[in-house]
Structure formats: structure tokens, C-alpha cells
Amino acid sequence: AKNEAVRNEMLLKYQKSLLVAFKEVEEALERNRAALTALPLAEARVEAAEGTLEVVTLKYRNGVGDYTGVLAERQRLYSAQSGLSEARRGMLSARIGVIRALGGGLSDGHGTVERYGSAGAQSATQ
């Protein structure tokens, strides 16, 4: 009876750790999906800002507009480019999160690997 109770307790702990691991993977995959959605939008913003800057610059060169419009559009382009960099960083961060949630790790080049997952970071020597 005591052995069966211990076995049941260990089984429940194992099931709980599986549920936690599945939840971590699901959340990491959702962050990855969101990042993959944000990237094309950020790229489109940069393309639009580049096009607008080109038009405003042509107007300025042809005497139709003033230079403050060019400066404003450059500011918008830089902001869009910054947003694109942030979206790329977010995508890479999300991919790392998926790898970690799946139990992947990072090597220090000396045979020590930091493993991640539902148990948290653990060192292992390979």
C-alpha cells in the first residue's frame, strides 16, 4: 500500500511536469507566431516610408516642397527601420524561447551546456 502510494505520488508529479512543459512549449510557439506576424508588417512600414521619402525628396528637388518635409519623412523612415530591427530581435528571441521550452540549451564551447525547460536552467557536461 505504501509503495503504491509513493508510485502514485511520483506519477502525479510526472504528469504535472509534463503539463507544465506542454504549456511552456505552447506559450513559446504562440510568441513565435506573433513575432512572425509582426515582421512582415514592420517590413511593409519601412517600404512605405522609403517610398514616401523618395516622393517628398523629388518634390523638394523640383521646388514643389520644402526641406522640412524631407526631414520629417527621414524621421519616419528611421522610426520604421528601428521598428523593423525590434521585430527581428523579437523573432529571434521567440525562436530561442521555443528552443528553450523544448529543452534545448546553449553551449559554452567547453562541453558544458545550459539546458532549459520546465525544470529551469541546469548544467550538464557532454
Coordinates of C-alpha atoms in Angstrom, one line a residue:
A1 CA 0.0 0.0 0.0
K2 CA 2.8 2.4 0.9
N3 CA 4.7 1.5 -2.3
E4 CA 1.6 2.1 -4.4
A5 CA 1.0 5.5 -2.7
V6 CA 4.6 6.5 -3.4
R7 CA 4.3 5.3 -7.0
N8 CA 1.0 7.3 -7.4
E9 CA 2.6 10.4 -6.0
M10 CA 5.6 10.1 -8.4
L11 CA 3.2 9.5 -11.3
L12 CA 1.2 12.7 -10.4
K13 CA 4.5 14.7 -10.2
Y14 CA 5.5 13.4 -13.6
Q15 CA 2.1 14.2 -15.1
K16 CA 2.3 17.7 -13.6
S17 CA 5.8 18.3 -15.0
L18 CA 4.5 17.2 -18.4
L19 CA 1.6 19.6 -18.3
V20 CA 4.0 22.4 -17.3
A21 CA 6.3 21.5 -20.2
F22 CA 3.5 21.4 -22.7
K23 CA 2.2 24.8 -21.5
E24 CA 5.7 26.3 -21.8
V25 CA 6.1 25.0 -25.4
E26 CA 2.6 26.2 -26.3
E27 CA 3.3 29.7 -25.0
A28 CA 6.7 29.8 -26.7
L29 CA 5.1 28.8 -30.0
E30 CA 2.4 31.5 -29.6
R31 CA 5.1 34.1 -29.1
N32 CA 6.9 32.8 -32.2
R33 CA 3.7 33.1 -34.2
A34 CA 3.1 36.6 -33.0
A35 CA 6.7 37.6 -33.9
L36 CA 6.3 36.1 -37.4
T37 CA 3.2 38.1 -37.9
A38 CA 4.9 41.4 -36.8
L39 CA 7.9 41.0 -39.1
P40 CA 6.1 41.5 -42.5
L41 CA 4.2 44.4 -41.1
A42 CA 7.4 46.1 -39.9
E43 CA 9.0 45.4 -43.3
A44 CA 5.9 47.0 -45.1
R45 CA 6.2 50.1 -42.9
V46 CA 9.9 50.5 -43.9
E47 CA 9.0 50.1 -47.6
A48 CA 6.2 52.6 -47.4
A49 CA 8.4 55.1 -45.5
E50 CA 11.1 54.7 -48.2
G51 CA 8.6 55.3 -50.9
T52 CA 7.2 58.4 -49.2
L53 CA 10.7 59.8 -48.6
E54 CA 11.5 59.3 -52.3
V55 CA 8.4 61.2 -53.4
V56 CA 9.0 64.1 -50.9
T57 CA 12.6 64.3 -51.9
L58 CA 11.7 64.5 -55.6
K59 CA 9.2 67.3 -54.8
Y60 CA 11.8 69.2 -52.9
R61 CA 14.4 68.8 -55.7
N62 CA 11.8 70.1 -58.2
G63 CA 10.9 73.1 -56.0
V64 CA 7.4 71.9 -55.0
G65 CA 8.1 71.2 -51.4
D66 CA 10.4 72.3 -48.6
Y67 CA 13.2 70.5 -46.8
T68 CA 11.2 70.2 -43.5
G69 CA 9.0 67.6 -45.3
V70 CA 12.1 65.7 -46.3
L71 CA 13.4 65.8 -42.7
A72 CA 10.0 64.6 -41.3
E73 CA 9.9 61.7 -43.8
R74 CA 13.5 60.7 -42.9
Q75 CA 12.5 60.7 -39.2
R76 CA 9.6 58.4 -40.1
L77 CA 11.9 56.1 -42.1
Y78 CA 14.3 55.9 -39.2
S79 CA 11.5 55.1 -36.8
A80 CA 10.2 52.4 -39.2
Q81 CA 13.7 50.9 -39.5
S82 CA 14.0 50.9 -35.7
G83 CA 10.7 49.1 -35.5
L84 CA 11.9 46.5 -38.1
S85 CA 15.1 45.9 -36.0
E86 CA 12.9 45.4 -32.9
A87 CA 10.6 43.0 -34.8
R88 CA 13.7 41.0 -35.9
R89 CA 15.0 40.9 -32.4
G90 CA 11.6 39.8 -31.2
M91 CA 11.5 37.0 -33.8
L92 CA 15.0 35.7 -32.7
S93 CA 14.1 35.9 -29.1
A94 CA 10.9 34.0 -29.7
R95 CA 12.8 31.3 -31.6
I96 CA 15.2 31.0 -28.7
G97 CA 12.2 30.7 -26.4
V98 CA 10.9 27.8 -28.4
I99 CA 14.3 26.0 -28.3
R100 CA 14.5 26.5 -24.6
A101 CA 10.9 25.3 -24.0
L102 CA 11.7 22.2 -25.9
G103 CA 14.7 21.5 -23.6
G104 CA 17.4 22.9 -25.8
G105 CA 20.4 24.7 -24.4
L106 CA 23.4 26.8 -25.1
S107 CA 27.0 25.5 -25.2
D108 CA 29.9 27.5 -23.7
G109 CA 32.3 25.8 -26.1
H110 CA 33.9 23.7 -23.3
G111 CA 31.5 20.8 -23.2
T112 CA 29.2 22.5 -20.6
V113 CA 25.6 23.0 -21.8
E114 CA 23.0 25.1 -20.1
R115 CA 19.7 23.2 -20.6
Y116 CA 16.4 24.9 -20.3
G117 CA 12.8 23.8 -20.0
S118 CA 10.2 23.2 -17.3
A119 CA 12.9 22.3 -14.8
G120 CA 14.7 25.6 -15.3
A121 CA 18.3 26.0 -16.2
Q122 CA 20.5 23.1 -15.4
S123 CA 24.2 22.5 -16.3
A124 CA 25.2 19.3 -18.0
T125 CA 28.6 18.1 -19.2
Q126 CA 28.7 16.3 -22.5

